[in-house]
mmCIF file of C-alpha atoms and ligand atoms in Angstrom:
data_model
loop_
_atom_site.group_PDB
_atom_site.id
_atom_site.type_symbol
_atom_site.label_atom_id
_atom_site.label_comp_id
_atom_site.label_asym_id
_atom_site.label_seq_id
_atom_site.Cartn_x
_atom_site.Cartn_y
_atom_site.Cartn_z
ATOM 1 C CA UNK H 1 -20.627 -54.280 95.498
ATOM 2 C CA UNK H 2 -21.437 -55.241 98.620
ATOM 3 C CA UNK H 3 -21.948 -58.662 100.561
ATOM 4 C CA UNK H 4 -24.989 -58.486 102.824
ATOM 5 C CA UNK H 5 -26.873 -61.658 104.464
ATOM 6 C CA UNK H 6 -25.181 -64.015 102.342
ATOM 7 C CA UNK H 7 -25.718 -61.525 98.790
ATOM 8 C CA UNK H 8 -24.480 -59.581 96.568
ATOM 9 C CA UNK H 9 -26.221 -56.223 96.841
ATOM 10 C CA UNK H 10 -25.881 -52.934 95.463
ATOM 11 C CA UNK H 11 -23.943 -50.570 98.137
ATOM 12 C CA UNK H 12 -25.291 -49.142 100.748
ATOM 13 C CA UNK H 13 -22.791 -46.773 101.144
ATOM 14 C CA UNK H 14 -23.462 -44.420 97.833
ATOM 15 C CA UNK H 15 -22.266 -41.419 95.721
ATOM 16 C CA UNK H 16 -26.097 -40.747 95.890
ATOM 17 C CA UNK H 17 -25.789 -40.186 99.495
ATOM 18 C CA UNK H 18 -23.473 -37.288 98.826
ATOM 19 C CA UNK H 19 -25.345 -35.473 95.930
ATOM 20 C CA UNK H 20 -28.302 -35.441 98.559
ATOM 21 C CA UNK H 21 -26.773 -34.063 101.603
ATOM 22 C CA UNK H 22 -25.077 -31.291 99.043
ATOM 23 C CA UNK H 23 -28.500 -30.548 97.447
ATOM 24 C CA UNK H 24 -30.177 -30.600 100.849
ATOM 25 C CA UNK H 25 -27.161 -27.819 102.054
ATOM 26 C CA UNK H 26 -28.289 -25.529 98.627
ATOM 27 C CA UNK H 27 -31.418 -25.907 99.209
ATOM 28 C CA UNK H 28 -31.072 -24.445 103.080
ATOM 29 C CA UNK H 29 -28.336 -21.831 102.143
ATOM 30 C CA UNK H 30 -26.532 -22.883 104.730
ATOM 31 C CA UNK H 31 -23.229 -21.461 104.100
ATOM 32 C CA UNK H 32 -20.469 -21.190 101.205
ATOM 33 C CA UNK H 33 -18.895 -24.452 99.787
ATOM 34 C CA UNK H 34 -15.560 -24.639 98.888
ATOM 35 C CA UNK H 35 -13.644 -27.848 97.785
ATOM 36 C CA UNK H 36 -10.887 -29.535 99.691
ATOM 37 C CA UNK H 37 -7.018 -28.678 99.752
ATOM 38 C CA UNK H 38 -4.316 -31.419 99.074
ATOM 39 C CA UNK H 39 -2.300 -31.918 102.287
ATOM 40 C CA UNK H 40 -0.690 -34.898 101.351
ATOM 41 C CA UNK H 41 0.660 -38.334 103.127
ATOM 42 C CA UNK H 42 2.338 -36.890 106.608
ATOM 43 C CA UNK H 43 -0.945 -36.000 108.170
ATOM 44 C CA UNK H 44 -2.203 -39.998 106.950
ATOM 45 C CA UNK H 45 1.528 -41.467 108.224
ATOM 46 C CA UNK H 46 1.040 -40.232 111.593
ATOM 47 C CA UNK H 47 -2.398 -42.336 111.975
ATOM 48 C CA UNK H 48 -1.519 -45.290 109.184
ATOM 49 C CA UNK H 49 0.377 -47.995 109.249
ATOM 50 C CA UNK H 50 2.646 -47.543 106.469
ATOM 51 C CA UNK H 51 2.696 -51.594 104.968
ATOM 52 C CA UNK H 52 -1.297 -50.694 104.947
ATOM 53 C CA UNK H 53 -1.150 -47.492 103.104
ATOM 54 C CA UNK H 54 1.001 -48.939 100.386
ATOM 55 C CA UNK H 55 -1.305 -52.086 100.360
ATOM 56 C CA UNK H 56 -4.814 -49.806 100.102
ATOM 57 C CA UNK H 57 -2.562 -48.117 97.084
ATOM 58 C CA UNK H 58 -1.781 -51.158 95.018
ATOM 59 C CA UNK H 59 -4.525 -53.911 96.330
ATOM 60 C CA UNK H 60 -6.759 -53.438 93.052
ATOM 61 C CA UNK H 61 -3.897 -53.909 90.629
ATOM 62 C CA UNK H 62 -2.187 -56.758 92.313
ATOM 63 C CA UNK H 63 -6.079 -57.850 92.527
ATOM 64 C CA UNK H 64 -6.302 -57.053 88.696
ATOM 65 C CA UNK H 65 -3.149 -59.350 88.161
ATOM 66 C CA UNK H 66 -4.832 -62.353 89.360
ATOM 67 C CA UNK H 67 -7.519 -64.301 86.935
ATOM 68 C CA UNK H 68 -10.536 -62.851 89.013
ATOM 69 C CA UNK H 69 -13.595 -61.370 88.157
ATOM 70 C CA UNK H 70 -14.879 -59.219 90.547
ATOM 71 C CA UNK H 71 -14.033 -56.883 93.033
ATOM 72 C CA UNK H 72 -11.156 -57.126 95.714
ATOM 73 C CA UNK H 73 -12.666 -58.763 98.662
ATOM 74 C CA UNK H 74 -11.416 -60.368 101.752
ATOM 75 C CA UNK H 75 -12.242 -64.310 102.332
ATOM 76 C CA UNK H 76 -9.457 -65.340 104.854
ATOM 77 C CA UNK H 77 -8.707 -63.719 108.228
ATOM 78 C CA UNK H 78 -6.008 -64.117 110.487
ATOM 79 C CA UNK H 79 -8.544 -65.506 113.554
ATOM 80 C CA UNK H 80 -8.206 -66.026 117.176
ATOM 81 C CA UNK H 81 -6.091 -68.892 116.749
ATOM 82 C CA UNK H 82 -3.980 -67.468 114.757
ATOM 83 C CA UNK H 83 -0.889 -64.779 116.012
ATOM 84 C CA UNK H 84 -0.628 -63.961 112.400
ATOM 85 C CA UNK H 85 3.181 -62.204 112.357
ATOM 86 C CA UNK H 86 3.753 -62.460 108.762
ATOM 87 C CA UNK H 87 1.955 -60.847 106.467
ATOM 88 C CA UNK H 88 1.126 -63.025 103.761
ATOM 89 C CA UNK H 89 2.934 -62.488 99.735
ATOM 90 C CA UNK H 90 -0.678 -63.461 98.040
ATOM 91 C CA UNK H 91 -3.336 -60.374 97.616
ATOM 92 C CA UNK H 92 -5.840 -62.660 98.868
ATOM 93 C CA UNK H 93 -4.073 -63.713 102.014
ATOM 94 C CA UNK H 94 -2.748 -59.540 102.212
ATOM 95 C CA UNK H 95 -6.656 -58.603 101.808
ATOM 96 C CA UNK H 96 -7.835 -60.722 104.474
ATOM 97 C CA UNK H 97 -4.802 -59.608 107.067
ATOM 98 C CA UNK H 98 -5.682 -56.061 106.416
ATOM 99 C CA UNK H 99 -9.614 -56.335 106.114
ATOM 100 C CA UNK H 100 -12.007 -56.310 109.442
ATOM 101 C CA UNK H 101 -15.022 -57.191 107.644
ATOM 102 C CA UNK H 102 -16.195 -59.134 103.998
ATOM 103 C CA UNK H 103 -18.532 -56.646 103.343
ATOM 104 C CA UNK H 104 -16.040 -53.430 101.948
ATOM 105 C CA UNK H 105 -14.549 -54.235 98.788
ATOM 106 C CA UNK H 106 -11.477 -52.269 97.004
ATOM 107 C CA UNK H 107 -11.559 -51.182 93.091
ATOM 108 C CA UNK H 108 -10.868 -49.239 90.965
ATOM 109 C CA UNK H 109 -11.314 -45.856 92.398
ATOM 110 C CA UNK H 110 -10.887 -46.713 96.223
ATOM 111 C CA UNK H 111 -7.408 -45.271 97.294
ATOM 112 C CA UNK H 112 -8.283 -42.280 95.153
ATOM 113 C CA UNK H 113 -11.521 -41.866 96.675
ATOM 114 C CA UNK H 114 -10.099 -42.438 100.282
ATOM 115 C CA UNK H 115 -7.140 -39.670 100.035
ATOM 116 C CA UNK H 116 -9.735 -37.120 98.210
ATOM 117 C CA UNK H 117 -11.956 -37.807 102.079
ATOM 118 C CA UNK H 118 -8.956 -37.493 104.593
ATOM 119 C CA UNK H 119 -8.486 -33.600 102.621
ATOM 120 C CA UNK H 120 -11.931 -32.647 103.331
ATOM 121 C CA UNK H 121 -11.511 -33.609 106.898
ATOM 122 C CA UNK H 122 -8.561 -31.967 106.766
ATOM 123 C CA UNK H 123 -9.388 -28.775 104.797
ATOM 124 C CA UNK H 124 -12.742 -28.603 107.411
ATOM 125 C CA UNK H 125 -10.108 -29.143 109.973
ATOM 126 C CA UNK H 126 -7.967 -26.184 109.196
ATOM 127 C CA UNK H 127 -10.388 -23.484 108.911
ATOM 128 C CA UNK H 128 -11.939 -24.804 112.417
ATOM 129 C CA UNK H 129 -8.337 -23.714 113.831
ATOM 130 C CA UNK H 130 -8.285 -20.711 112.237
ATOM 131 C CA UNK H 131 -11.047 -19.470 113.838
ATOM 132 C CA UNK H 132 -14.608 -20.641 112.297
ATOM 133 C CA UNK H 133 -16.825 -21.276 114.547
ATOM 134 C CA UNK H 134 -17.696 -24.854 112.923
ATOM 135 C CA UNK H 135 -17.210 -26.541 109.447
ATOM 136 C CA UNK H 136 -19.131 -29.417 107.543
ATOM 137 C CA UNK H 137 -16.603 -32.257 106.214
ATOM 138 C CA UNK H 138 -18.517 -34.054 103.444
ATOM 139 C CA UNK H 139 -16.379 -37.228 103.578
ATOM 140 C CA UNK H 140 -16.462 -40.324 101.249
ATOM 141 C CA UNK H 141 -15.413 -42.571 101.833
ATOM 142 C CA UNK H 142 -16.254 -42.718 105.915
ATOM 143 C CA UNK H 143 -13.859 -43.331 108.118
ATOM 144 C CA UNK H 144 -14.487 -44.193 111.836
ATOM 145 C CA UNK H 145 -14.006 -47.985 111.593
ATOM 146 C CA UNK H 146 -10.304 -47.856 109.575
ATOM 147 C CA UNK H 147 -7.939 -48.645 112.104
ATOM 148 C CA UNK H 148 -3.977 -47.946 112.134
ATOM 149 C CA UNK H 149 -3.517 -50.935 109.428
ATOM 150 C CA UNK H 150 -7.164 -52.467 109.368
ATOM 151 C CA UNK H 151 -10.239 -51.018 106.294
ATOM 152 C CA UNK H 152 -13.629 -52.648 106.557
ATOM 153 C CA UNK H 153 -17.401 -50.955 107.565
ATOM 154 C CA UNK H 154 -16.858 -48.706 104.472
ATOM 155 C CA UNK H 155 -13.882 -47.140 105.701
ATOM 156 C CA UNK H 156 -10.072 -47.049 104.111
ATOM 157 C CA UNK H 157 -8.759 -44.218 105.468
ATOM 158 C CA UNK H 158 -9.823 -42.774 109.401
ATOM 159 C CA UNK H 159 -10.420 -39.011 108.658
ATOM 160 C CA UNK H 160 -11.748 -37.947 111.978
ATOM 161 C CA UNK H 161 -8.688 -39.785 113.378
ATOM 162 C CA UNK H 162 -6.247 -37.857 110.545
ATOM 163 C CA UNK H 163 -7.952 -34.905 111.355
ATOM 164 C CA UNK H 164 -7.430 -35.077 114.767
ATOM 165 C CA UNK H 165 -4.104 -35.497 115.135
ATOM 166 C CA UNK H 166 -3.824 -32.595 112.741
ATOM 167 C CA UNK H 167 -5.123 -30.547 114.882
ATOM 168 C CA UNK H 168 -3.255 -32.020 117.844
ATOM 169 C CA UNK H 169 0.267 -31.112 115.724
ATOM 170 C CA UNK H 170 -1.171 -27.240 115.075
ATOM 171 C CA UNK H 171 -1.247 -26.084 118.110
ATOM 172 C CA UNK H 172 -4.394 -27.938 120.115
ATOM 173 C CA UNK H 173 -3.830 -29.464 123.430
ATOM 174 C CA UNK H 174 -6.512 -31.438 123.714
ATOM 175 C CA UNK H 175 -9.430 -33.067 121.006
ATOM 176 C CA UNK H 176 -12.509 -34.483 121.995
ATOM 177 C CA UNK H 177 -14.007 -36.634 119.170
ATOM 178 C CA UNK H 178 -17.977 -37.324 119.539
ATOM 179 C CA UNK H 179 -19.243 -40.214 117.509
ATOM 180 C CA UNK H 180 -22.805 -40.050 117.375
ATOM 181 C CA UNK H 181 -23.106 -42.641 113.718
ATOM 182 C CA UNK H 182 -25.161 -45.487 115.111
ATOM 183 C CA UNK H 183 -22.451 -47.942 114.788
ATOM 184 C CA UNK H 184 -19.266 -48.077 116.799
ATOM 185 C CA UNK H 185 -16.211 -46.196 116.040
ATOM 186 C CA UNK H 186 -14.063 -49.155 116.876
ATOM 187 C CA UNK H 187 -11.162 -47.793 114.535
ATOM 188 C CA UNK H 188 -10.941 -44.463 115.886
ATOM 189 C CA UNK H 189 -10.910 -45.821 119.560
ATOM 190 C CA UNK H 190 -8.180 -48.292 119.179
ATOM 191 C CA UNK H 191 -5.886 -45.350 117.465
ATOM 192 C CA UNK H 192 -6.377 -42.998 120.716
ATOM 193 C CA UNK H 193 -7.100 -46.006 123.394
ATOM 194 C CA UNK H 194 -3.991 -45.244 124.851
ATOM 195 C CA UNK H 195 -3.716 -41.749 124.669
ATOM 196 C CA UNK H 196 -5.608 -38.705 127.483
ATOM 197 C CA UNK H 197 -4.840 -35.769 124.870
ATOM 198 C CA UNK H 198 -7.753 -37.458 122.180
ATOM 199 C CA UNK H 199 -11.160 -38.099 124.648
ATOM 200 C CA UNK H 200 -13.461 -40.958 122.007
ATOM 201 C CA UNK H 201 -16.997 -40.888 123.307
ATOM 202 C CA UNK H 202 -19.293 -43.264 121.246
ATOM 203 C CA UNK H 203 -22.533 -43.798 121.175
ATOM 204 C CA UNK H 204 -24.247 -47.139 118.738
ATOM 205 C CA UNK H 205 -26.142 -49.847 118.789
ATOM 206 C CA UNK H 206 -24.747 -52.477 121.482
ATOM 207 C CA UNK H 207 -21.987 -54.538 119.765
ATOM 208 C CA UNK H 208 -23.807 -57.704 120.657
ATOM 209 C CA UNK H 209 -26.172 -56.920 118.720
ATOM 210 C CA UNK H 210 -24.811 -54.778 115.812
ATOM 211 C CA UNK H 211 -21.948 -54.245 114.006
ATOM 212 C CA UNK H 212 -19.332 -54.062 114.549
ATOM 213 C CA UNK H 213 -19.842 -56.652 116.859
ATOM 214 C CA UNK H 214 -16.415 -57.069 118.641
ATOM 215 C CA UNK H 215 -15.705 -53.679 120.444
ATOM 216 C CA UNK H 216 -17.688 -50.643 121.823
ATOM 217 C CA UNK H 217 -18.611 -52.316 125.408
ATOM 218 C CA UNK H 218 -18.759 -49.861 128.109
ATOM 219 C CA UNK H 219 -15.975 -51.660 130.348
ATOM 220 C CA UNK H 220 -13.942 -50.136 127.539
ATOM 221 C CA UNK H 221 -12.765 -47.061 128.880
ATOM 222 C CA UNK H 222 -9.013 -46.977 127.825
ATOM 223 C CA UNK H 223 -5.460 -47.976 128.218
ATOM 224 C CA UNK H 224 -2.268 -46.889 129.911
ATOM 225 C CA UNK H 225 -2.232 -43.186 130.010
ATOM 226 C CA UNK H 226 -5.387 -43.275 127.865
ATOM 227 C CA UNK H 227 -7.481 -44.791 130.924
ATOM 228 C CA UNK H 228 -11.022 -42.718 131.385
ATOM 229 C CA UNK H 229 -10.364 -41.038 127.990
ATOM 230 C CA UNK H 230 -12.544 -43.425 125.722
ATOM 231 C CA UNK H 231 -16.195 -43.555 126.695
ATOM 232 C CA UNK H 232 -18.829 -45.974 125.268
ATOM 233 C CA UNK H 233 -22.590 -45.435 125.199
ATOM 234 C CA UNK H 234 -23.986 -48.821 123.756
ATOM 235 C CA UNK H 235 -27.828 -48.881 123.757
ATOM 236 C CA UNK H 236 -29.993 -51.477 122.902
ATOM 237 C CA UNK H 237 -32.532 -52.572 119.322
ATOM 238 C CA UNK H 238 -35.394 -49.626 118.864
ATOM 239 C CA UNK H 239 -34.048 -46.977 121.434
ATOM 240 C CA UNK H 240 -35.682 -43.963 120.786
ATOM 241 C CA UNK H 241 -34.536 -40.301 121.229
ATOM 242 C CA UNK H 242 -35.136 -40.066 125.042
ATOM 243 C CA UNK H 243 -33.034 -42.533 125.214
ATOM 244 C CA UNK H 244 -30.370 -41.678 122.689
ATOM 245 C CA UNK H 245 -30.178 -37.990 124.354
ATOM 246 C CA UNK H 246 -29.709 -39.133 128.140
ATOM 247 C CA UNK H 247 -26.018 -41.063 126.727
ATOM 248 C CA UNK H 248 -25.432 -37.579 124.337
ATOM 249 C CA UNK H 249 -26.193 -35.501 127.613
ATOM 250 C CA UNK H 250 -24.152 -38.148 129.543
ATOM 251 C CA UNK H 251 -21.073 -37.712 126.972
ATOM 252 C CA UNK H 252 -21.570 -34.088 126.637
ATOM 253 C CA UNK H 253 -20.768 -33.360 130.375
ATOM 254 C CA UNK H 254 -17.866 -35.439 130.064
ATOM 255 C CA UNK H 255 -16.821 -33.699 127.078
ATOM 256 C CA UNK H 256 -17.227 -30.328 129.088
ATOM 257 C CA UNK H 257 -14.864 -31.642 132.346
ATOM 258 C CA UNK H 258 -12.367 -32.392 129.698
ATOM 259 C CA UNK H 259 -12.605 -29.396 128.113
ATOM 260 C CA UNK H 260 -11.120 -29.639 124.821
ATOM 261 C CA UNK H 261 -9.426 -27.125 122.543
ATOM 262 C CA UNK H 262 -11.397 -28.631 119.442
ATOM 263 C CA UNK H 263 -14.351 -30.785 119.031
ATOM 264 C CA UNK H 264 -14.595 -33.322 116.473
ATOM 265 C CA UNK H 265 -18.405 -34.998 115.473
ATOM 266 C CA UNK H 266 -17.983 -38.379 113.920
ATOM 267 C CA UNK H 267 -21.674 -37.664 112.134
ATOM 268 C CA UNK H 268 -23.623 -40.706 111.095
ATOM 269 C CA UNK H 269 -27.060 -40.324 110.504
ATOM 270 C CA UNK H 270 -27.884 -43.929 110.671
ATOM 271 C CA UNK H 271 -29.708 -43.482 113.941
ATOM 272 C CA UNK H 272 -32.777 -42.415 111.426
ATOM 273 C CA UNK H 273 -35.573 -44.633 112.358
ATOM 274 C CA UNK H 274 -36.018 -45.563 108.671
ATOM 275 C CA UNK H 275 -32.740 -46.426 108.282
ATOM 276 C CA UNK H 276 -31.944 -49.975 106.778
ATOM 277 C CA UNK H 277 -29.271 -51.352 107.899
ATOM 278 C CA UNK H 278 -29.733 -50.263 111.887
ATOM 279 C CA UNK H 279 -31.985 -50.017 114.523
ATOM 280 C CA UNK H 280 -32.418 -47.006 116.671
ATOM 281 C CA UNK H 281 -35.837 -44.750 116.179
ATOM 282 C CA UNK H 282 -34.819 -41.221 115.991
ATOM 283 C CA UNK H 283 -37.200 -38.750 113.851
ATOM 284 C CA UNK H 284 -35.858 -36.312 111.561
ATOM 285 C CA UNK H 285 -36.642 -33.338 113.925
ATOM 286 C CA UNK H 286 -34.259 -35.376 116.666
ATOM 287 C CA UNK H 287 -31.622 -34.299 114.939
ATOM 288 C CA UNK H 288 -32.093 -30.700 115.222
ATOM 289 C CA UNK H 289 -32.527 -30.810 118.721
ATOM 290 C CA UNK H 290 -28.832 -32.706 119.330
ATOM 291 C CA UNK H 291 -27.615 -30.204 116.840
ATOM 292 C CA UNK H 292 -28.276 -27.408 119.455
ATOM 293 C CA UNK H 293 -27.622 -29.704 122.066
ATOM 294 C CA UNK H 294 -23.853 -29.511 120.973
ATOM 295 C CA UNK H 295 -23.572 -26.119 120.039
ATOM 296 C CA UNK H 296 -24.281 -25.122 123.651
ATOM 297 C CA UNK H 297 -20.742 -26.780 124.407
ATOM 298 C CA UNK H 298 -19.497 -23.573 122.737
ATOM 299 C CA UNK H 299 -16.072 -25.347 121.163
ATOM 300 C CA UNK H 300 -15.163 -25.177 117.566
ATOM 301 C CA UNK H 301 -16.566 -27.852 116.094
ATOM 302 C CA UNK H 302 -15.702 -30.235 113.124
ATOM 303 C CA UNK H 303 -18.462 -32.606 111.548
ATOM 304 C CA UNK H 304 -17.126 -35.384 109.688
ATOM 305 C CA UNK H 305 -19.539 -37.796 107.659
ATOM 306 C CA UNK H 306 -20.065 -41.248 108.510
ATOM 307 C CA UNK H 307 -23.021 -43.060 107.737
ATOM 308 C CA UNK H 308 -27.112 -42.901 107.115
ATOM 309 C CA UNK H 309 -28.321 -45.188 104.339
ATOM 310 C CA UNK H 310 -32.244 -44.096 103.985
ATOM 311 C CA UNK H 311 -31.487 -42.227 101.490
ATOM 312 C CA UNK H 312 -34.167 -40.068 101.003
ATOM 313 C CA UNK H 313 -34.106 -38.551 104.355
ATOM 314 C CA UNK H 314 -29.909 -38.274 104.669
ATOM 315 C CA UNK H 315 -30.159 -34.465 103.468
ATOM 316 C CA UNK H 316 -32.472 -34.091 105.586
ATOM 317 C CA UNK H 317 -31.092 -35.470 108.698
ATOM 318 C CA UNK H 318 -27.635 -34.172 108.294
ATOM 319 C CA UNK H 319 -28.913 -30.687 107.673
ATOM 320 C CA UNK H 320 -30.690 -30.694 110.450
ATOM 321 C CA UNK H 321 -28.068 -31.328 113.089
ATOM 322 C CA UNK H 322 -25.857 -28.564 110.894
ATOM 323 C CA UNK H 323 -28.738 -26.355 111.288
ATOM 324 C CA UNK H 324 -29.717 -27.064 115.339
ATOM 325 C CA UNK H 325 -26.075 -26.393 115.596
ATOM 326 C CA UNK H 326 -26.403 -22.781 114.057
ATOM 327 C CA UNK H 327 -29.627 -21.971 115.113
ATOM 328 C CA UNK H 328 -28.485 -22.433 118.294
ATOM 329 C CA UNK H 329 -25.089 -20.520 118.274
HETATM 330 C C1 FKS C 401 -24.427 -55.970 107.947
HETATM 331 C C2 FKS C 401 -23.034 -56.227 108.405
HETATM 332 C C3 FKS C 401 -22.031 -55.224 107.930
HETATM 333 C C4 FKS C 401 -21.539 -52.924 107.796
HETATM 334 C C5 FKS C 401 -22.024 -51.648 108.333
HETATM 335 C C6 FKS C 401 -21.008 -50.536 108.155
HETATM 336 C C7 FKS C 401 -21.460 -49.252 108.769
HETATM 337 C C8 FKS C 401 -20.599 -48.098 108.344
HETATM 338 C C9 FKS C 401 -20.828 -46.806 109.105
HETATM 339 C C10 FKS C 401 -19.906 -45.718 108.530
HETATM 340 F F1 FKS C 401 -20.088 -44.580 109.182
HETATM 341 F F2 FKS C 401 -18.648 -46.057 108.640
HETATM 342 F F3 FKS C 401 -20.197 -45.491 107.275
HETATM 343 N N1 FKS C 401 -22.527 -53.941 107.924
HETATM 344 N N2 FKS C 401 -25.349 -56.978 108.356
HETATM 345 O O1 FKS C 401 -22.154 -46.372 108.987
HETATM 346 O O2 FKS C 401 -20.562 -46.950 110.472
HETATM 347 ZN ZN1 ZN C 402 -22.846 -46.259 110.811
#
C-alpha cells in the first residue's frame, strides 16, 4: 500500500510497471535478456549501513510480532530537534529512525525483492566492464533515494550506488552517475557527497516544490574532497523538453571534463508529461532524442530503473531512450 494525500492508495510503484517495459523490449527486439547473477552482501556492505541491512531483513517479522494489521510503516521520525543517537528497541520507533518518508511500506516480500534489484544492477554492471557497449538494469525495487542507513521514495536498497562502487573496486577510476528520474536522487548524493572519484549530476523537479523536498538545491555541489563532484539541475512545475535538455546538455559537458571510466543512468521516466505523480512535460519522442544525446558521450553505459508511473506509456518511454541510445551508437 501506499499513503498518498492523506490515503491509502494502491502503489504507484508496480510489478505492472515491469511486465510493460519487458513486453515493450520484446516487442522492439532490442537485444537478448538474461536474468541476474547472485553477488551477494559485500558489494551491499560497502554502500549499507550494516544495523540497516539487518533491520530491512527482519522489519516485517518483528512487524508481524506486534498485534498490527497492516503493513510496516513509519509514523515517528527522529526530527530536527531531535540528535537521535540511540536507535530505538521498538519496530515502530526502529521504522521511523530508518524511514525518510511515510509513504514506502515493508512486507512480506521487500528485502527479497530489494537484494533480487541490487543483482541486476550488478549483473548489468559487470558485463558493462567487460566490454558491452551498454546494458539495461530492470530494477525493482528503485533505488536512488536509499541512503547509507535511510529506505523511503520506493527505495530499500541504492543499486546505482551498489553498482557503482562495484565498478569503482573492478578496476574503474572514475564513475559518473546521471540521474535523469524526475525526482531527486538525494540517497545516492549523500553516499558520494564527499567523494571526486563518483561525479552525481541530477536533474528533478525543484525540491521546494517536489519530493523529496529536503535536498537537490543547486548550492549543493559537494563536500570535502567531494567539492564540484555533485551537480544539481532543479527545474521548476511544467518544464518542458527545451528546458529539460539545456540542464542534460549542461550535465553532459560536465560529465565529458570529468571524463569517466563508466557511466551510470539513474533512469526514471517520470518526466512523462502524463505522469501522475510529477510535473515536467516531456513527450514520448523526448526520450529518444536524450537517448542519443548520451550515446554521443561514447562511455559504457549502465541504465538502472527508477521511476515513471503512467503506466501505459513506461514501455514506451524507457524503450525509447534504450533505443536513441543505440540508434545513435
Ligand atoms: C507524494 C509524496 C511522496 C514519493 C515519490 C517517490 C518517487 C520515487 C522515484 C523512484 F525512482 F525512486 F522510484 N511521493 N505526494 O520515482 O524517484
Ligand atoms: Zn522518480
Amino acid at each position: 500500500m501506499e499513503i498518498f494525500g492523506g490515503e491509502i492508495v494502491p502503489p504507484f510503484e508496480c510489478p505492472k510497471r515491469m511486465d510493460i517495459i519487458l513486453d515493450r523490449i520484446k516487442t522492439v527486439e532490442l537485444g537478448p535478456i538474461e536474468p541476474p547473477i547472485e553477488y551477494g552482501m559485500e558489494p551491499v556492505e560497502k554502500i549499507h549501513d550494516k544495523a540497516y541491512l539487518t533491520f530491512l531483513e527482519t522489519c516485517w517479522s518483528e512487524w508481524e510480532k506486534e498485534d498490527f494489521n497492516g503493513e510496516a510503516v513509519a509514523n515517528c521520525w527522529p526530527t530536527r530537534t531531535m540528535n537521535a543517537p540511540h536507535i530505538p528497541r521498538h519496530i515502530e520507533g526502529k521504522i521511523g529512525y530508518y524511514a525518510l518518508a511515510s509513504e514506502t511500506t515493508i512486507t512480506k516480500g521487500t528485502w527479497e525483492a530489494a537484494l533480487a534489484s541490487k543483482n541486476v544492477a550488478l549483473t548489468a554492471t559487470d558485463k558493462v566492464m567487460q566490454g558491452e557497449r551498454a546494458v539495461f538494469a530492470l530494477c525493482r525495487p528503485p533505488g536512488h533515494h536509499a541512503a547509507a542507513d535511510q529506505f523511503g521514495g520506493y527505495c530499500f536498497l541504492n543499486n546505482a550506488a551498489i553498482a557503482a562502487q562495484y565498478a569503482r573496486d573492478n578496476g574503474a577510476k572514475k564513475v559518473a552517475i546521471l540521474d535523469v528520474d524526475f525526482h531527486h536522487g538525494n540517497g545516492t548524493q549523500h553516499i558520494f557527497y564527499d567523494r571526486d572519484d563518483v561525479f552525481f549530476l541530477s536533474l528533478h523537479g525543484d525540491p521546494m516544490d517536489t519530493f523529496p523536498y529536503f535536498l537537490g538545491h543547486t548550492d549543493e555541489t559537494g563536500d570535502k574532497a567531494g567539492i564540484g563532484y555533485t551537480a544539481n539541475y532543479p527545474m521548476p512545475p511544467k518544464s518542458d523538453y527545451k528546458i529539460w535538455k539545456q540542464s542534460l546538455t549542461d550535465a553532459l559537458d560536465k560529465i565529458k571534463a570529468y571524463s569517466p571510466d563508466l557511466l551510470l543512468v539513474s533512469l526514471g521516466v517520470d518526466t512523462f508529461e502524463d505522469d501522475p505523480i510529477s510535473f515536467f512535460k516531456l513527450k514520448s519522442h523526448n526520450f529518444t532524442d536524450y537517448g542519443a544525446l548520451i550515446a554521443d558521450l561514447e562511455l559504457p553505459t549502465v541504465f538502472i530503473m527508477e521511476g515513471g508511473y503512467a503506466v501505459e506509456k513506461v514501455g514506451i518511454n524507457t524503450v525509447n531512450v534504450l533505443n536513441g541510445f543505440e540508434k545513435a551508437c
